[in-house]
Short mmCIF file of N, CA and C and ligand atoms in Angstrom, two decimals:
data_model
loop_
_atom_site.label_atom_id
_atom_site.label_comp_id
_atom_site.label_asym_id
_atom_site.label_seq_id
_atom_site.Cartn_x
_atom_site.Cartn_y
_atom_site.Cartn_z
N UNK A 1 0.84 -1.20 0.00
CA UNK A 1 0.00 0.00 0.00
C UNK A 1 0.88 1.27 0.00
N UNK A 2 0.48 1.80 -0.77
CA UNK A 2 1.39 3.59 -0.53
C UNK A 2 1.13 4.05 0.66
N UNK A 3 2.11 4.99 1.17
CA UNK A 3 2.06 5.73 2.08
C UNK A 3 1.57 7.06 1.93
N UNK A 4 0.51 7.50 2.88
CA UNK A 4 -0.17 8.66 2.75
C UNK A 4 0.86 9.77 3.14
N UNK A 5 2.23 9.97 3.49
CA UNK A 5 2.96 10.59 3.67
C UNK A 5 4.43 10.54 3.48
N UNK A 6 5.15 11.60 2.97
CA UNK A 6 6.23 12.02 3.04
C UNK A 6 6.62 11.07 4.10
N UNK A 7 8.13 9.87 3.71
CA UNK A 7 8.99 9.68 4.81
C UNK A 7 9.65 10.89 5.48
N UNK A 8 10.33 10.59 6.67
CA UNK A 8 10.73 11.99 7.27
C UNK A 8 12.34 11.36 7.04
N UNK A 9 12.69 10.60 6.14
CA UNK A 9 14.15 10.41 5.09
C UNK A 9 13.94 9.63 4.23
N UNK A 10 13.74 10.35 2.96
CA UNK A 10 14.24 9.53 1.86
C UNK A 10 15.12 9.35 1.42
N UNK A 11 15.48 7.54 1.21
CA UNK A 11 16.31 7.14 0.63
C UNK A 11 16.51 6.72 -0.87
N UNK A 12 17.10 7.19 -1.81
CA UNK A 12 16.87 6.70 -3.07
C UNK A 12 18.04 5.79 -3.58
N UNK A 13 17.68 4.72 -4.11
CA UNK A 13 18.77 3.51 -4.81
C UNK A 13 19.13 4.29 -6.20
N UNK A 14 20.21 3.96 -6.49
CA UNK A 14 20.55 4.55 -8.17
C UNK A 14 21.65 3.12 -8.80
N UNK A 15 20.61 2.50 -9.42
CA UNK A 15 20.68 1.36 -9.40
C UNK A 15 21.39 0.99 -11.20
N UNK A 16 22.61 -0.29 -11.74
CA UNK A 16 23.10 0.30 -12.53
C UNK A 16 24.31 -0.86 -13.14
N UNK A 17 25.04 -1.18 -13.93
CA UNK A 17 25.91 -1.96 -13.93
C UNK A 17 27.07 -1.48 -13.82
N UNK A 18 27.53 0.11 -14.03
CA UNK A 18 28.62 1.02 -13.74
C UNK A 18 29.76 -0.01 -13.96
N UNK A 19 29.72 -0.70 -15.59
CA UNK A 19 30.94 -1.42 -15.85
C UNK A 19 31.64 -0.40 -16.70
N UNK A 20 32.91 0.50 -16.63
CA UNK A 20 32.53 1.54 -15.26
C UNK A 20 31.85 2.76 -15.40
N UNK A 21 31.82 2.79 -14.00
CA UNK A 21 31.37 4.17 -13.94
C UNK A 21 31.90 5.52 -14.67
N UNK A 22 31.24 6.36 -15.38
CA UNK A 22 31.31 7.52 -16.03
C UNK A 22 31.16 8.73 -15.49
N UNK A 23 31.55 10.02 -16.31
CA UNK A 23 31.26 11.40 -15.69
C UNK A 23 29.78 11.49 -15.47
N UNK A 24 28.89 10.46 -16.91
CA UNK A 24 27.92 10.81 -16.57
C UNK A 24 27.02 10.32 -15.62
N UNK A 25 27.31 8.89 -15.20
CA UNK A 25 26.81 8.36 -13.55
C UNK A 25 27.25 9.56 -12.25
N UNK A 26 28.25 9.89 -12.85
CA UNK A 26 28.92 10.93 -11.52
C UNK A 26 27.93 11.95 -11.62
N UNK A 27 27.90 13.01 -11.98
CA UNK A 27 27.45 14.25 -12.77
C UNK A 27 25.64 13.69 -11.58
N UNK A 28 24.80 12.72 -12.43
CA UNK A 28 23.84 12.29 -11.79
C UNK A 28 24.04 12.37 -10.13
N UNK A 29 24.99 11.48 -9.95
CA UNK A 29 25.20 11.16 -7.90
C UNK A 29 25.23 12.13 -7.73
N UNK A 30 25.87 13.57 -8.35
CA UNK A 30 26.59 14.29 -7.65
C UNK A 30 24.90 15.39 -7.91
N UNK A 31 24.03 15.29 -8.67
CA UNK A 31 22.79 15.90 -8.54
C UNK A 31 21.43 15.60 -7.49
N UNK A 32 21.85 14.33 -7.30
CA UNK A 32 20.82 13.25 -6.70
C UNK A 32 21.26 13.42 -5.46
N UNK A 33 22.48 13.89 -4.96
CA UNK A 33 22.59 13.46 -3.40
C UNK A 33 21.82 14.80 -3.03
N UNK A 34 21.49 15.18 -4.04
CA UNK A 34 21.17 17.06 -3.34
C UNK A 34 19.80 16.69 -2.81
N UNK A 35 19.18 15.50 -3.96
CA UNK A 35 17.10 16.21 -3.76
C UNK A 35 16.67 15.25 -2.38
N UNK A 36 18.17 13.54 -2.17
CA UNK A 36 17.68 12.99 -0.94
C UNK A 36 18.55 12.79 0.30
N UNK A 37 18.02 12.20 0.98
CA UNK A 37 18.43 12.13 2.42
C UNK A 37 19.69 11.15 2.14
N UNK A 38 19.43 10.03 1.81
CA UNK A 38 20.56 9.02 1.27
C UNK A 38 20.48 8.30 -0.39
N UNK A 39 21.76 8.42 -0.75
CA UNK A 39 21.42 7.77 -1.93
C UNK A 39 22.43 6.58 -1.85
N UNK A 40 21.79 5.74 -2.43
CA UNK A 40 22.81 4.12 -2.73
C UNK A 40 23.01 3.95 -4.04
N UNK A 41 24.28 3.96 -4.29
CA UNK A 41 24.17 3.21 -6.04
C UNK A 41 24.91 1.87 -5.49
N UNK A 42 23.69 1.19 -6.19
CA UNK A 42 23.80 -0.09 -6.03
C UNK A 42 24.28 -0.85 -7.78
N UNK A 43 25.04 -1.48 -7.74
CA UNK A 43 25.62 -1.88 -9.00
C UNK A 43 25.05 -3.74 -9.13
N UNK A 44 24.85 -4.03 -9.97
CA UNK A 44 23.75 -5.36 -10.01
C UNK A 44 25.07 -6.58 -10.25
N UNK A 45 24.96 -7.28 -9.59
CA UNK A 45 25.56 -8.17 -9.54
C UNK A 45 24.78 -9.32 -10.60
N UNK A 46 25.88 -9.65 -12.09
CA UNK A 46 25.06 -10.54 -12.78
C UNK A 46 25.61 -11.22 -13.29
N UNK A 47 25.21 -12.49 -13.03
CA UNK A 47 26.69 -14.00 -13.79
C UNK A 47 26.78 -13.64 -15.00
N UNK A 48 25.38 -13.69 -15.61
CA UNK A 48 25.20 -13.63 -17.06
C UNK A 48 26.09 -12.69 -17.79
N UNK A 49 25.87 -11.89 -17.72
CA UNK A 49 26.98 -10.20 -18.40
C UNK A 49 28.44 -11.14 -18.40
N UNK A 50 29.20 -10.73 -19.09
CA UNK A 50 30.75 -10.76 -19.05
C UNK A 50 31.33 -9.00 -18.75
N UNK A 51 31.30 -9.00 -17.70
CA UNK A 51 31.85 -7.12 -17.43
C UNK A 51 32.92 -7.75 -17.33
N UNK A 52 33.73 -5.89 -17.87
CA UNK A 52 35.17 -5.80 -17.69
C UNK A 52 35.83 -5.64 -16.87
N UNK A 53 34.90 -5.00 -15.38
CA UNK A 53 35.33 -5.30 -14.56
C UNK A 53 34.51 -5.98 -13.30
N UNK A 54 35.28 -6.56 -11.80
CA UNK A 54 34.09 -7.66 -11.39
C UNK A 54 33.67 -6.22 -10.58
N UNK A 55 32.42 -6.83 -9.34
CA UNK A 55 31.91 -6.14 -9.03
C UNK A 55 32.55 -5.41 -7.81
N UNK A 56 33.67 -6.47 -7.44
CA UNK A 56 34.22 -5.93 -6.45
C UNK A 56 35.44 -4.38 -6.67
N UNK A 57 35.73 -4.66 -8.11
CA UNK A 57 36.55 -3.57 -8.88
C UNK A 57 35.61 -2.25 -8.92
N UNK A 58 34.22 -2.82 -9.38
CA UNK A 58 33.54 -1.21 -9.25
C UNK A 58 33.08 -0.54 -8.49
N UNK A 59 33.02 -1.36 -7.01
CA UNK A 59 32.56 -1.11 -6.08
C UNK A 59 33.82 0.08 -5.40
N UNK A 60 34.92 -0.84 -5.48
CA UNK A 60 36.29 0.51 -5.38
C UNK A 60 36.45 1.44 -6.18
N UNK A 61 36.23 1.78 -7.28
CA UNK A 61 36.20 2.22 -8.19
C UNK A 61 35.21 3.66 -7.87
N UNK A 62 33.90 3.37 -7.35
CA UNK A 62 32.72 3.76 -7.11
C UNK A 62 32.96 4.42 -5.79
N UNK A 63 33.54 3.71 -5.02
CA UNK A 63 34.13 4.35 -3.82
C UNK A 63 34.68 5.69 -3.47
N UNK A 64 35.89 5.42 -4.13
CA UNK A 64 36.85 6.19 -4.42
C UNK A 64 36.09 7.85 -5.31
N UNK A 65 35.55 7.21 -6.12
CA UNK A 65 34.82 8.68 -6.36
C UNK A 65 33.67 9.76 -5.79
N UNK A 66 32.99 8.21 -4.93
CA UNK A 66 32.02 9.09 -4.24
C UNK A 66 32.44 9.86 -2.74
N UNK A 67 33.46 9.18 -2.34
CA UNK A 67 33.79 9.37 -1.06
C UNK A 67 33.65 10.46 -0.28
N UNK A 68 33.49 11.75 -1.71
CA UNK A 68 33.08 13.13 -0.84
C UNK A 68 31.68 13.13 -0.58
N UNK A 69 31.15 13.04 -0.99
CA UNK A 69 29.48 13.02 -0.53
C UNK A 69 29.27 12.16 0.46
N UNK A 70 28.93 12.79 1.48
CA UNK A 70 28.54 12.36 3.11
C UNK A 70 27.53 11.16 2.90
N UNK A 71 26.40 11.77 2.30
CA UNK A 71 25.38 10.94 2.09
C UNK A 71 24.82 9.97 1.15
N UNK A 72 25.91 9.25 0.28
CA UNK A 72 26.15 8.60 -0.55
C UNK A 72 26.91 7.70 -0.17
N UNK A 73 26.61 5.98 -0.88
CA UNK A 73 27.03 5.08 0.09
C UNK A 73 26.89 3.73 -1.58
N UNK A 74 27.89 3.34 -1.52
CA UNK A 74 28.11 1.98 -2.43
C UNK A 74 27.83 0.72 -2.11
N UNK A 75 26.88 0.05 -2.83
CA UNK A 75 26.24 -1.72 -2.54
C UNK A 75 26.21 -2.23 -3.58
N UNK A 76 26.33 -3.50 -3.79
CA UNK A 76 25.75 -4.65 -4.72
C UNK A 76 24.67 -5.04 -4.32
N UNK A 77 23.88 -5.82 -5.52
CA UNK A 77 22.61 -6.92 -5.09
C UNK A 77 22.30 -7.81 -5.63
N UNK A 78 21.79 -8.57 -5.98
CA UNK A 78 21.12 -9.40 -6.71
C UNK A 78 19.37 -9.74 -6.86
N UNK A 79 19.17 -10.48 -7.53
CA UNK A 79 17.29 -10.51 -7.34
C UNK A 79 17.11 -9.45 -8.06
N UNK A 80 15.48 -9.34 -7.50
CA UNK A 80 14.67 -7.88 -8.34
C UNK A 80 14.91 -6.42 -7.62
N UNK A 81 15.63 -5.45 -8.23
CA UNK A 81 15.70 -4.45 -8.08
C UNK A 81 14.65 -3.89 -6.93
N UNK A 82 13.35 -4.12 -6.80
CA UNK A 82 12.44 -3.60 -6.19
C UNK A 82 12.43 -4.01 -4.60
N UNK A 83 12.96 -5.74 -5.26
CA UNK A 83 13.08 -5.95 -3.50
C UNK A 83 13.97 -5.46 -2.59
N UNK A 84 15.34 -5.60 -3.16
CA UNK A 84 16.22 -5.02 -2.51
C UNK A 84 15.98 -3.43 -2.17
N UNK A 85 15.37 -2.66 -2.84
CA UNK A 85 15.36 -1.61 -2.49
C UNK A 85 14.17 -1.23 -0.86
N UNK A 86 13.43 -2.35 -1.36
CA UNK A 86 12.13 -2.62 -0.44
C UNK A 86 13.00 -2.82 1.09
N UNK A 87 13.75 -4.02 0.36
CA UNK A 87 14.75 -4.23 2.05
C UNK A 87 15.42 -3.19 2.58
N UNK A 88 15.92 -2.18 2.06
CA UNK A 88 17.03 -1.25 2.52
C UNK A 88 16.04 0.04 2.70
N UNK A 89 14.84 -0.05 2.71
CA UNK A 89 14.13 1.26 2.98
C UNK A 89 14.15 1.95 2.78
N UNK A 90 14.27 2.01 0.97
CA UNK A 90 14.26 3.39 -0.51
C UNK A 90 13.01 3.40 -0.32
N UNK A 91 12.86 4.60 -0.66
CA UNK A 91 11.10 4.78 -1.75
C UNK A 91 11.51 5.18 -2.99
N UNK A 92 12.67 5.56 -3.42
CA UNK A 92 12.79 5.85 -4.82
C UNK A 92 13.95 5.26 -5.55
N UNK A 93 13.48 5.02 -7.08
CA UNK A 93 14.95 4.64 -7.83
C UNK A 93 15.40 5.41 -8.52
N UNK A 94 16.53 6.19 -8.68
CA UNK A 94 16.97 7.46 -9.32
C UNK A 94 17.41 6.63 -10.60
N UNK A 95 16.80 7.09 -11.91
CA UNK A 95 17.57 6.40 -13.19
C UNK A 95 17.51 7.99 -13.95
N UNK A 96 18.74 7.90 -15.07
CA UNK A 96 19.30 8.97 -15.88
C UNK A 96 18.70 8.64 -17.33
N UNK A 97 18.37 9.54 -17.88
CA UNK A 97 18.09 9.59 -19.82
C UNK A 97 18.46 10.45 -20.48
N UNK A 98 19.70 10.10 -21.04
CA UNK A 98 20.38 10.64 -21.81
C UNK A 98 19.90 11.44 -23.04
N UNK A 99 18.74 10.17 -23.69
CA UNK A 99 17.99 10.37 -25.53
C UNK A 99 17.38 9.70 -25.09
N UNK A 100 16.38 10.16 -26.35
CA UNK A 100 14.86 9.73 -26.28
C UNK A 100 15.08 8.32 -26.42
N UNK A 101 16.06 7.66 -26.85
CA UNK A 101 16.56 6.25 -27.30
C UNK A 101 16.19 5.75 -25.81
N UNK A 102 16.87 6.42 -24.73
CA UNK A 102 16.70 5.66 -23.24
C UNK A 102 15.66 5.04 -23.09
N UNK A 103 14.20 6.11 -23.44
CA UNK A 103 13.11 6.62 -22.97
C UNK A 103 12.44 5.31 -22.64
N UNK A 104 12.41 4.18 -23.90
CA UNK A 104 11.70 2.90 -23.85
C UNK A 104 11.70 1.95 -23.01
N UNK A 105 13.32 2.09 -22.92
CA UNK A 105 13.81 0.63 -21.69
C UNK A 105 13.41 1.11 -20.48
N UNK A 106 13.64 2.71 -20.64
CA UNK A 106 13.52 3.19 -18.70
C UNK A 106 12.03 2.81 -18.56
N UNK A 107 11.03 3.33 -19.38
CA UNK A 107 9.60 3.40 -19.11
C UNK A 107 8.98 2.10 -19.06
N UNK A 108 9.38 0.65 -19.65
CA UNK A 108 9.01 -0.72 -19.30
C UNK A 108 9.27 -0.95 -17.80
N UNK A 109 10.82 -0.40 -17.56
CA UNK A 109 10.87 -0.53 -16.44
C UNK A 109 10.76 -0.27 -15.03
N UNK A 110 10.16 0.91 -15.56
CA UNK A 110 9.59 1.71 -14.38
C UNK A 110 8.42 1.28 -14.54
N UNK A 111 7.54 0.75 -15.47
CA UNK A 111 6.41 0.35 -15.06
C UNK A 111 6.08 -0.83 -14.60
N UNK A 112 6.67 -1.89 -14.95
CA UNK A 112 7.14 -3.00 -13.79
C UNK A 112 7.76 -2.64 -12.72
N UNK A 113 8.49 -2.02 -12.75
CA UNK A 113 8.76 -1.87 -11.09
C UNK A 113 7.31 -1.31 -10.21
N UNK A 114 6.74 -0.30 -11.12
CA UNK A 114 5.61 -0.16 -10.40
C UNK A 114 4.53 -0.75 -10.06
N UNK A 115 4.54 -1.73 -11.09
CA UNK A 115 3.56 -2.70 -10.95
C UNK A 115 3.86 -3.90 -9.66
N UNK A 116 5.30 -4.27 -9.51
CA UNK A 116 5.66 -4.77 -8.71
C UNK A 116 5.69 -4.00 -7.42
N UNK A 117 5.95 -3.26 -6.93
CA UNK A 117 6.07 -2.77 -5.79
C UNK A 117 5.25 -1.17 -6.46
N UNK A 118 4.04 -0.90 -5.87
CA UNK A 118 3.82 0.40 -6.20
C UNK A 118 4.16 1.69 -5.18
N UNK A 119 4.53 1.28 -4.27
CA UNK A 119 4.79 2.60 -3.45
C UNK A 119 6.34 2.65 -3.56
N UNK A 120 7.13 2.22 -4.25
CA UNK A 120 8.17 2.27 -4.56
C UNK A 120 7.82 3.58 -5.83
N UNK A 121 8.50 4.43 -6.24
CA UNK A 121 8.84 5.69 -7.12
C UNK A 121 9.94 5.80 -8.21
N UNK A 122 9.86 5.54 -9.21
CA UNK A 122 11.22 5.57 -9.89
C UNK A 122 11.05 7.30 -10.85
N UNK A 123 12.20 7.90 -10.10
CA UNK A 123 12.60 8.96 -10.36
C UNK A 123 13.71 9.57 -11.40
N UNK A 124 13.19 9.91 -12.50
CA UNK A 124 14.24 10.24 -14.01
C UNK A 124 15.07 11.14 -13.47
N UNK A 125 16.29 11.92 -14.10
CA UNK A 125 17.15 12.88 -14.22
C UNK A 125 17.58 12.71 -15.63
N UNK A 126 17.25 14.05 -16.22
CA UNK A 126 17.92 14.30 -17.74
C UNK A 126 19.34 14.29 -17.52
N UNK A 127 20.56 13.59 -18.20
CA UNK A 127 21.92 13.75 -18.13
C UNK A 127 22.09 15.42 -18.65
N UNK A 128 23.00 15.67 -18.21
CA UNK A 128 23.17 16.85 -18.52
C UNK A 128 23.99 17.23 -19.85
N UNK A 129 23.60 17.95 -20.79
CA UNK A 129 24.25 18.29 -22.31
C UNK A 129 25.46 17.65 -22.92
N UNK A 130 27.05 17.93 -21.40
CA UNK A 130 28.18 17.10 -21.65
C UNK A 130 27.69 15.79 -21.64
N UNK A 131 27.12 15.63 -20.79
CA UNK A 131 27.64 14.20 -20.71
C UNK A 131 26.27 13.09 -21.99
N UNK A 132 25.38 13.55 -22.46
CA UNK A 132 24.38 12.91 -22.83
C UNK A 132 24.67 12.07 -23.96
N UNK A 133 26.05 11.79 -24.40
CA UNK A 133 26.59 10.55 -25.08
C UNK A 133 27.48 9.93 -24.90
N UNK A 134 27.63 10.08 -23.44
CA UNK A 134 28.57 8.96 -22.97
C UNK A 134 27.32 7.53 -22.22
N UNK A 135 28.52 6.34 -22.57
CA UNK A 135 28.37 5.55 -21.70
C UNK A 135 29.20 4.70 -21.71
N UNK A 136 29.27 3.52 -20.76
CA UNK A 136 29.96 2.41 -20.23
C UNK A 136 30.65 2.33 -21.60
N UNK A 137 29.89 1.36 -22.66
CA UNK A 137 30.10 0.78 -23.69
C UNK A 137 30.81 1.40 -24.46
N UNK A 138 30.28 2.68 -24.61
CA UNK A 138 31.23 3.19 -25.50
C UNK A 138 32.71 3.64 -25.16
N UNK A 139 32.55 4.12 -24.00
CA UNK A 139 34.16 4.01 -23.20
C UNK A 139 34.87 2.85 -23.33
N UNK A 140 34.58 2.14 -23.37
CA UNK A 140 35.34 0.47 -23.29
C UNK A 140 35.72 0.28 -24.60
N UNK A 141 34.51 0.55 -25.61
CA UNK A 141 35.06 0.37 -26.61
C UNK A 141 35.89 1.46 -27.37
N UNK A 142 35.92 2.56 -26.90
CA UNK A 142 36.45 3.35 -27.24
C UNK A 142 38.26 3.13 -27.04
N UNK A 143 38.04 3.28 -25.87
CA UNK A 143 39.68 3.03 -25.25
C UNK A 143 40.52 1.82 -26.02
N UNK A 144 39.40 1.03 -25.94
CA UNK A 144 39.84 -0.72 -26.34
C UNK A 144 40.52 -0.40 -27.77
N UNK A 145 40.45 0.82 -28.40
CA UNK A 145 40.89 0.75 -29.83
C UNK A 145 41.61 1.96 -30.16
N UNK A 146 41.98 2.24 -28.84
CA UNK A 146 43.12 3.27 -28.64
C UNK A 146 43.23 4.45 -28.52
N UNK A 147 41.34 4.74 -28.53
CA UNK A 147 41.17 6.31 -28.37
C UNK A 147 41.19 7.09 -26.97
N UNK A 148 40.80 8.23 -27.02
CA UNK A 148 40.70 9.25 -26.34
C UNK A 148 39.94 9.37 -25.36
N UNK A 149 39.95 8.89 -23.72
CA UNK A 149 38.53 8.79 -23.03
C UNK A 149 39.01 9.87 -22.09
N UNK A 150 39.66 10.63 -21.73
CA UNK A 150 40.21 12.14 -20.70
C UNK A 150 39.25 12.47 -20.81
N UNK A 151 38.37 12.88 -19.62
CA UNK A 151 37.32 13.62 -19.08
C UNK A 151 35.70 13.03 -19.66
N UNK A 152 35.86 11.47 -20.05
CA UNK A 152 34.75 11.14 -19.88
C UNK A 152 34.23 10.03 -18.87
N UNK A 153 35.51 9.81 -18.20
CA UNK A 153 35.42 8.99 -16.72
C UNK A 153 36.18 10.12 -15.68
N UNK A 154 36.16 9.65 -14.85
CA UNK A 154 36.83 9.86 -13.46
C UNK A 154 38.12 9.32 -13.32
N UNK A 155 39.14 10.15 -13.12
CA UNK A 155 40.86 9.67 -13.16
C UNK A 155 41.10 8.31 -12.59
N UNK A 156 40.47 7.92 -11.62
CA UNK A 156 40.76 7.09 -11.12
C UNK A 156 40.52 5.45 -12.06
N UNK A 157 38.96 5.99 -12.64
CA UNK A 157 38.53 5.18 -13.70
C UNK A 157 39.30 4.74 -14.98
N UNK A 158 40.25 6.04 -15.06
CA UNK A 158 41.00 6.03 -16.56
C UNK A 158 42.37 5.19 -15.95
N UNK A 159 42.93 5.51 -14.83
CA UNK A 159 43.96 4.91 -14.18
C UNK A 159 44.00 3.20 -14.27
N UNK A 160 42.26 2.04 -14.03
CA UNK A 160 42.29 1.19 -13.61
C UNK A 160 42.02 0.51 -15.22
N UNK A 161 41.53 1.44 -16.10
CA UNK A 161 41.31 1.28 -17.81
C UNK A 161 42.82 1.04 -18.27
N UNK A 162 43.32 1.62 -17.64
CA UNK A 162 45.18 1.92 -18.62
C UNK A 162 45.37 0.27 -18.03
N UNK A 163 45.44 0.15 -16.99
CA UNK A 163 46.21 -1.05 -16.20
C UNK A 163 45.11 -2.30 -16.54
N UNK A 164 43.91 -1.87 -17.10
CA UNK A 164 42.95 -3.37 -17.42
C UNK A 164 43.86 -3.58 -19.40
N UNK A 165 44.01 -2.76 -19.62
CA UNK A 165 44.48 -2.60 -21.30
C UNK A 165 45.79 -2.46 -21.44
N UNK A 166 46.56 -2.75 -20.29
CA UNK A 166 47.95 -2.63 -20.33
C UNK A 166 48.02 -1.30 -20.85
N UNK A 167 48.05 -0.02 -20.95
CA UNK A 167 48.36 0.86 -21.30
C UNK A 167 49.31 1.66 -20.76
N UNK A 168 50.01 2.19 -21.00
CA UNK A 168 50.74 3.63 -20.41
C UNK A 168 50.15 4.72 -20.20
N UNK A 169 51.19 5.68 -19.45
CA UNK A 169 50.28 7.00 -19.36
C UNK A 169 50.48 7.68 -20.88
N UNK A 170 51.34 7.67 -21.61
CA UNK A 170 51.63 8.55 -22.76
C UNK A 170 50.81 7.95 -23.79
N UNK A 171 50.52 7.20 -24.03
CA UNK A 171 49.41 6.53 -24.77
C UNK A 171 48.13 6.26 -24.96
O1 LIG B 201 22.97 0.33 -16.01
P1 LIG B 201 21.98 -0.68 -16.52
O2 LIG B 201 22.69 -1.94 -16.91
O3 LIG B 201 21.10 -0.13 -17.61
O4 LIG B 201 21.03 -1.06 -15.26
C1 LIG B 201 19.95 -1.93 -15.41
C2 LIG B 201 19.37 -2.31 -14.04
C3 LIG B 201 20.43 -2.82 -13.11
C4 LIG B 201 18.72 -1.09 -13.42
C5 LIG B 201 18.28 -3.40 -14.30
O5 LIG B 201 18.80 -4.41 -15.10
C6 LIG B 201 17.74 -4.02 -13.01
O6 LIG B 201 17.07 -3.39 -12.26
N1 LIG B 201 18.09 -5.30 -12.76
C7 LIG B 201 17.73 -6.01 -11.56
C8 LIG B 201 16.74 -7.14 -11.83
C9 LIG B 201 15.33 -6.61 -11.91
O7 LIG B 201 14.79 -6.03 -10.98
N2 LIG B 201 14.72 -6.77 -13.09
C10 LIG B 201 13.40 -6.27 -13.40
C11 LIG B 201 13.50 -4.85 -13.92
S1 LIG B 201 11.91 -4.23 -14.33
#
């Protein structure tokens, strides 16, 4: 059943595979910690996927960048998104849309989630202009073929990319 009231803290999940994380996952946390009380990005733990990196890599990874925000806090999960969030006492899921391209996958899934848990809330954020064509994939593949990724991850991100691709710094 929904609640006839405002929690007196909301927590929102920002839920995600952050194989890795980008400026533009950042850019988001770093908007999202403003509107709640706590935010979790929770990164999905999934056999199936072959990520490049495991979960325990993005979880440091994820760490390390959020670490200034007080109220921001790094988890894994598994299962349905809704439950876990149900367990940890979110009412909301913060997801980002880059292009209208997003628009489809987010909106199936926000409506299953709602259908599944309805007092649960899944809450959009437009990426912001820079960042609205980045992602995971294309970073990976980008790098993977020798290009240019400076300032579309987080240093730390580009640091653990050089050393997953054997790379140098001059290169
Ligand atoms: O960053 P991604 O890969 O687009 O994130 C997708 C994610 C993790 C949000 C989605 O796959 C998810 O919620 N998975 C958990 C399993 C689940 O709840 N599935 C039903 C979704 S309606």
């Amino acid at each position: 059943m929904r609640a006839a009231t405002k929690p007196p803290r909301v927590t929102a999940i920002y839920p995600g595979s952050f194989d890795p994380i980008t400026n533009g996952h950042l850019d988001l946390i770093e908007r999202g910690c403003r509107l709640f009380d706590r935010l979790t990005v929770a990164i999905l733990r999934n056999e199936t996927k072959q990520p490049l990196f495991s979960v325990e890599e993005r979880t440091e990874m994820l760490r390390e960048v959020v670490g200034c925000y007080p109220n921001v806090e790094v988890d894994s999960f598994e299962g349905l998104l809704v439950d876990y969030a149900s367990r940890n006492g979110a009412t909301v899921l913060l997801r980002g849309i880059r292009a209208i391209s997003d628009y489809e996958y987010e909106l199936q899934m926000a409506l299953m989630n709602r259908r599944l848990r309805p007092e649960i809330e899944t809450v959009f954020m437009l990426a912001s202009e820079a960042h609205s064509f980045i992602s995971s994939r294309l970073v990976k593949e980008v790098f993977g073929l020798g290009g240019n990724i400076t300032g579309l991850v987080p240093p730390p991100v580009e640091v653990r990319l050089r050393q997953r691709f054997g790379r140098s710094q001059e290169s």
